[in-house]
PDB file of C-alpha atoms in Angstrom:
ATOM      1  CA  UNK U1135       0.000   0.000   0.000  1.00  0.00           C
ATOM      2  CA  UNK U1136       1.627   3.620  -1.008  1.00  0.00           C
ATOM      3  CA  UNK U1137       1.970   5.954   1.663  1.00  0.00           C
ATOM      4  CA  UNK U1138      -0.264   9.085   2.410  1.00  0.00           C
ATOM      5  CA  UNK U1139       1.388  11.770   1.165  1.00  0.00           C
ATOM      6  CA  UNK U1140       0.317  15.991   2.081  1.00  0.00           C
ATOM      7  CA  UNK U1141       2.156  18.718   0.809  1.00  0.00           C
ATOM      8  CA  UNK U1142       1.133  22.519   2.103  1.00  0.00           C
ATOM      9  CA  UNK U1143       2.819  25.809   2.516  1.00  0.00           C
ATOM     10  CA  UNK U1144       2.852  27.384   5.707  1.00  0.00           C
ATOM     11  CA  UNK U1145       3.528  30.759   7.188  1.00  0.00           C
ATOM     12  CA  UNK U1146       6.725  30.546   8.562  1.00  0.00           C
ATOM     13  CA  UNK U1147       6.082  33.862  11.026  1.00  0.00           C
ATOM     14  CA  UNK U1148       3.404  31.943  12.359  1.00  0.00           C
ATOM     15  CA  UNK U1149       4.362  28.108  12.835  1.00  0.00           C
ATOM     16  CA  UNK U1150       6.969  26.329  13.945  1.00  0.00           C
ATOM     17  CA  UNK U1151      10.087  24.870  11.972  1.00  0.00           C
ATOM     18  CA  UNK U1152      13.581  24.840  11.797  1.00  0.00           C
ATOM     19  CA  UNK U1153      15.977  26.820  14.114  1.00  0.00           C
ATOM     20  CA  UNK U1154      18.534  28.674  12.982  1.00  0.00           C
ATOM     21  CA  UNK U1155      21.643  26.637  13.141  1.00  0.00           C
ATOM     22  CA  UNK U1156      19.888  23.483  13.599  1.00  0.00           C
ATOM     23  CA  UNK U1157      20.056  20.780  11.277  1.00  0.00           C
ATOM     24  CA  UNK U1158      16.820  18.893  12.877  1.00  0.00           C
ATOM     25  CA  UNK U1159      14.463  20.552  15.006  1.00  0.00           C
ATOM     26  CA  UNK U1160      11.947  18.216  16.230  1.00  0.00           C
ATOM     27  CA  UNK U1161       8.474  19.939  16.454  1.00  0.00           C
ATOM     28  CA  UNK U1162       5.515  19.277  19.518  1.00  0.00           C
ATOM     29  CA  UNK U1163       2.880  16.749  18.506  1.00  0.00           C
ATOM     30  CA  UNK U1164      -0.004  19.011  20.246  1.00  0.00           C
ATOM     31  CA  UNK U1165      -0.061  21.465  22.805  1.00  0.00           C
ATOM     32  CA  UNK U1166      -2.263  20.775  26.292  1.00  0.00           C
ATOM     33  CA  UNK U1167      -3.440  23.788  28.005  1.00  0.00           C
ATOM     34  CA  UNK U1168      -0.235  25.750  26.735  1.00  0.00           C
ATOM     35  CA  UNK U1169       2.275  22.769  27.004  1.00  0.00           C
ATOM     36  CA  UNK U1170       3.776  21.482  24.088  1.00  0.00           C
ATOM     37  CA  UNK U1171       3.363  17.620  23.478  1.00  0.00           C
ATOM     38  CA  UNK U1172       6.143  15.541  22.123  1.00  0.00           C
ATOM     39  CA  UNK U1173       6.205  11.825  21.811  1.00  0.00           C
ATOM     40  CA  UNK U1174       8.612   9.635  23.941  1.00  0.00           C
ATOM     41  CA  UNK U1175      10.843   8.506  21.326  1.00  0.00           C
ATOM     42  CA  UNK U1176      12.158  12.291  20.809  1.00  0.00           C
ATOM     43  CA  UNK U1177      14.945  12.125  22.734  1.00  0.00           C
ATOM     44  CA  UNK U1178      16.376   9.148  21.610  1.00  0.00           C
ATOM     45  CA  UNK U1179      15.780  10.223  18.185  1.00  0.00           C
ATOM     46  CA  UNK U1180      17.758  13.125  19.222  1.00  0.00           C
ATOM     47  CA  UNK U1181      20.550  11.578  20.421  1.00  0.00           C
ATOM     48  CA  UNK U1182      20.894   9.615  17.406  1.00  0.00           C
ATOM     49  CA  UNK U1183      21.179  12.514  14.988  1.00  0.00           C
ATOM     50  CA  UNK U1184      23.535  14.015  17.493  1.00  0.00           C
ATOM     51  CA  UNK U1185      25.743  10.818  17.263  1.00  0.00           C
ATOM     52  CA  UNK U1186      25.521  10.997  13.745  1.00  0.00           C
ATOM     53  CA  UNK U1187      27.163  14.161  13.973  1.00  0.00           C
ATOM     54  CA  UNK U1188      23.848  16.195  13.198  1.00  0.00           C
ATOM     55  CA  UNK U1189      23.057  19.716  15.427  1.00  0.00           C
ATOM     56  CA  UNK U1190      20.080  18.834  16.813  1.00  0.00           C
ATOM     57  CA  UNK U1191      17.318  20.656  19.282  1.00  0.00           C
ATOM     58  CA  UNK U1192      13.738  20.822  20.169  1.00  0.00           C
ATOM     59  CA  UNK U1193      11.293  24.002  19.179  1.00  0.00           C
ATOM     60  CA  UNK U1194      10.467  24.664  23.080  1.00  0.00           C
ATOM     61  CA  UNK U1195      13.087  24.607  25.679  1.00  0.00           C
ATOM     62  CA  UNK U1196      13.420  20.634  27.205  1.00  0.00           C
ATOM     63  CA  UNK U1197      12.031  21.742  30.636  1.00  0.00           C
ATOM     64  CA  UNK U1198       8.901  23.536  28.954  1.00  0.00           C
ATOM     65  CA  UNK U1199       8.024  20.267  27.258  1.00  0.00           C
ATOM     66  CA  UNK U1200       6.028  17.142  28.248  1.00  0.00           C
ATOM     67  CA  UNK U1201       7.425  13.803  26.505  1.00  0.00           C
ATOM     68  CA  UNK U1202       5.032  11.625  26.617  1.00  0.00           C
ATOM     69  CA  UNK U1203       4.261   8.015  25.254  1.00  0.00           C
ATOM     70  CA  UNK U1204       0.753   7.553  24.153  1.00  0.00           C
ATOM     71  CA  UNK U1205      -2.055   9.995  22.875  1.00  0.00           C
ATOM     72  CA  UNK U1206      -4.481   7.195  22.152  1.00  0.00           C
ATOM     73  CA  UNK U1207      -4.511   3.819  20.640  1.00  0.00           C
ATOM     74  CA  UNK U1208      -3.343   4.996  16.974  1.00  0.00           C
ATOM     75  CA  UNK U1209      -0.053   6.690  18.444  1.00  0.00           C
ATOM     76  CA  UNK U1210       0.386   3.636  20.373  1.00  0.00           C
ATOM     77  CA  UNK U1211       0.949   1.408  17.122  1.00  0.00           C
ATOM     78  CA  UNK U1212       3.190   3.936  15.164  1.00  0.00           C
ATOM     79  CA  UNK U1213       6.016   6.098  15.444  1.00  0.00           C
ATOM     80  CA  UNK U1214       5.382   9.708  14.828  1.00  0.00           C
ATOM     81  CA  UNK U1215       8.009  12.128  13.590  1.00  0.00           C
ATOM     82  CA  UNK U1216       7.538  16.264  13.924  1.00  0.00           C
ATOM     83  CA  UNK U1217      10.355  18.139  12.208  1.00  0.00           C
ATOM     84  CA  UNK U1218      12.045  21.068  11.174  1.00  0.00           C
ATOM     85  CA  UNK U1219      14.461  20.603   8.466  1.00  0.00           C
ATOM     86  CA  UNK U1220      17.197  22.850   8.070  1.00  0.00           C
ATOM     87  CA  UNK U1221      19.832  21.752   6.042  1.00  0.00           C
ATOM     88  CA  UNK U1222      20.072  18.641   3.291  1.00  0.00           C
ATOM     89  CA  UNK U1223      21.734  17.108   6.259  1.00  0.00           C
ATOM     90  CA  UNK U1224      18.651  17.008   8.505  1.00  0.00           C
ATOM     91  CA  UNK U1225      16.779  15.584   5.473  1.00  0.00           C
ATOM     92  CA  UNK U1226      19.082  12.888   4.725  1.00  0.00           C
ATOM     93  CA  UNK U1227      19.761  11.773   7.927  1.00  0.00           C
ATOM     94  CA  UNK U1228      16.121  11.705   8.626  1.00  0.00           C
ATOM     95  CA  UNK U1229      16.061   9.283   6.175  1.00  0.00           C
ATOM     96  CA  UNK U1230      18.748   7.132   7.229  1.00  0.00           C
ATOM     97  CA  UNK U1231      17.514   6.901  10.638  1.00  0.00           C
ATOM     98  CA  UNK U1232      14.201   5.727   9.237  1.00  0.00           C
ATOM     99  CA  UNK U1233      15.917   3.027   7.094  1.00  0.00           C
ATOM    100  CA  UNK U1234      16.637   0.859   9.961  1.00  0.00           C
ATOM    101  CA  UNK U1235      12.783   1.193  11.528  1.00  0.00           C
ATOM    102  CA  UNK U1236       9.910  -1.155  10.485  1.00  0.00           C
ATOM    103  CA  UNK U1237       6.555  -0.580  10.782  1.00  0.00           C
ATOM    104  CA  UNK U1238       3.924   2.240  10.479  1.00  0.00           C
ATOM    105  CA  UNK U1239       5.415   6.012  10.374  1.00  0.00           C
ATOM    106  CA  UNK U1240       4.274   9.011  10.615  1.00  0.00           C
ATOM    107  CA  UNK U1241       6.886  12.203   9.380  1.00  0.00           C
ATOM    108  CA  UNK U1242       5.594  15.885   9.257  1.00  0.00           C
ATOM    109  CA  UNK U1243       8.608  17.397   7.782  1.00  0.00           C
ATOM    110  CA  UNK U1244       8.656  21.416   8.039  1.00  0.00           C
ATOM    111  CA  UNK U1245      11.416  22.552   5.264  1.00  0.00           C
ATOM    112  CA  UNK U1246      12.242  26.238   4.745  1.00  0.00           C
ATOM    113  CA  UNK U1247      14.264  27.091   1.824  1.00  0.00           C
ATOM    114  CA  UNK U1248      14.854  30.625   2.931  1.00  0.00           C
ATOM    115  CA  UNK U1249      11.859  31.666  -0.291  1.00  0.00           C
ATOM    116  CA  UNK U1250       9.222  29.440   1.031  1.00  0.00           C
ATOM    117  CA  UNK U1251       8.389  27.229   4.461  1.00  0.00           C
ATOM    118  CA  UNK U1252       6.837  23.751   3.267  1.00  0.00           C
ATOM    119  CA  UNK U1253       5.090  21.394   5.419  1.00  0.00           C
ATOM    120  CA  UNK U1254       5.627  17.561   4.164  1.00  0.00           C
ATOM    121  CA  UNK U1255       3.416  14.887   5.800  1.00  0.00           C
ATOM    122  CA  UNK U1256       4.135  11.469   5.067  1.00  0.00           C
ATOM    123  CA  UNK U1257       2.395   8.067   6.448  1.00  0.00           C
ATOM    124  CA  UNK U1258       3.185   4.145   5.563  1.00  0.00           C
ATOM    125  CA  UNK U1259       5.233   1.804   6.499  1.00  0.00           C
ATOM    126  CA  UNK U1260       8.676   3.223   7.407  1.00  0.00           C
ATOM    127  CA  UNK U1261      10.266   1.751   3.826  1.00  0.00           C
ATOM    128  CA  UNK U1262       7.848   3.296   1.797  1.00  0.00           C
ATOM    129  CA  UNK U1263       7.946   6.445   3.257  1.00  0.00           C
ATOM    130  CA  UNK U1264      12.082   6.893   3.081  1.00  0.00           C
ATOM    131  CA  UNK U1265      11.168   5.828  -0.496  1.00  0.00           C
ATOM    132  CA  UNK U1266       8.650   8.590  -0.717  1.00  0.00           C
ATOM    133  CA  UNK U1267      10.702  11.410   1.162  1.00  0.00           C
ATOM    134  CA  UNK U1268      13.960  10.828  -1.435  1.00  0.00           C
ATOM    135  CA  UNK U1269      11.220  11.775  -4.407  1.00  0.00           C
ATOM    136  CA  UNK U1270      10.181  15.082  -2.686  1.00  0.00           C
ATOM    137  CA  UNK U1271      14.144  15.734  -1.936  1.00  0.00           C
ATOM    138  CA  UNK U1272      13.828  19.684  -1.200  1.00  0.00           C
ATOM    139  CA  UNK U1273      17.341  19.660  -1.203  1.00  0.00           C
ATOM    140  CA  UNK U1274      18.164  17.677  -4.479  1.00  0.00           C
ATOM    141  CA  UNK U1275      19.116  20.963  -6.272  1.00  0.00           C
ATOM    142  CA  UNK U1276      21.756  22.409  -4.124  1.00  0.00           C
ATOM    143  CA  UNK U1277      25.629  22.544  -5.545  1.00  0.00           C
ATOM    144  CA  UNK U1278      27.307  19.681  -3.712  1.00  0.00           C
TER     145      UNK U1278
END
């Protein structure tokens, strides 16, 4: 089954995305009475960009957030990723890291090219959506 794919542009004055400096910004899930929501898995998503040599940070400050590991039965049987891409190196490594997941995957992908801020939703099972985020490659025309 092809993945669900959802392409939109968003106002990047308004909603979150990528820090400056940051190569992967991971994004909240929801907010709950003014918190910001991210899923469990965050930080050790985190720390596996950083080890792959990735600058890496979440939109809120750490102690501002709640991490937490289920929103319902859906989010309990897939792993959801929020991010801000800000550099081909975020993208591709967000890839990579995906490569070596099974299962059902959710990636909302927030990529500002500096002209435009793009958010890039993606769900399927975690091959097919690596497979779809290398054909929507925001980053496939910049000088190597």
């Amino acid at each position: 089954m092809s993945p669900k794919v959802s392409i939109v542009a968003t106002d990047r004055h308004r909603d979150p995305g990528p820090k400056a400096g940051a190569d992967v910004t991971f994004l909240p899930l929801a907010e709950d009475d003014g918190v910001p929501v991210y899923p469990e898995s965050t930080p050790a998503l985190m720390r596996e960009l950083v080890a792959a040599g990735l600058v890496v940070d979440t939109w809120h400050p750490a102690a501002e957030c709640d991490f937490v590991s289920s929103r319902g039965l859906v989010t309990d049987t897939l792993l959801q990723i929020g991010v801000g891409i800000g550099s081909s190196a975020g993208w591709y490594a967000l890839q990579s890291m995906l490569r070596r997941r099974t299962g059902q995957v959710t990636v909302r992908a927030v990529v500002d090219d500096g002209v435009q801020r793009r958010r890039v939703e993606v769900t399927g099972e975690a091959a097919d959506v690596v497979e779809t985020l290398e054909t929507l490659d925001p980053f496939r025309s910049e000088p190597s």
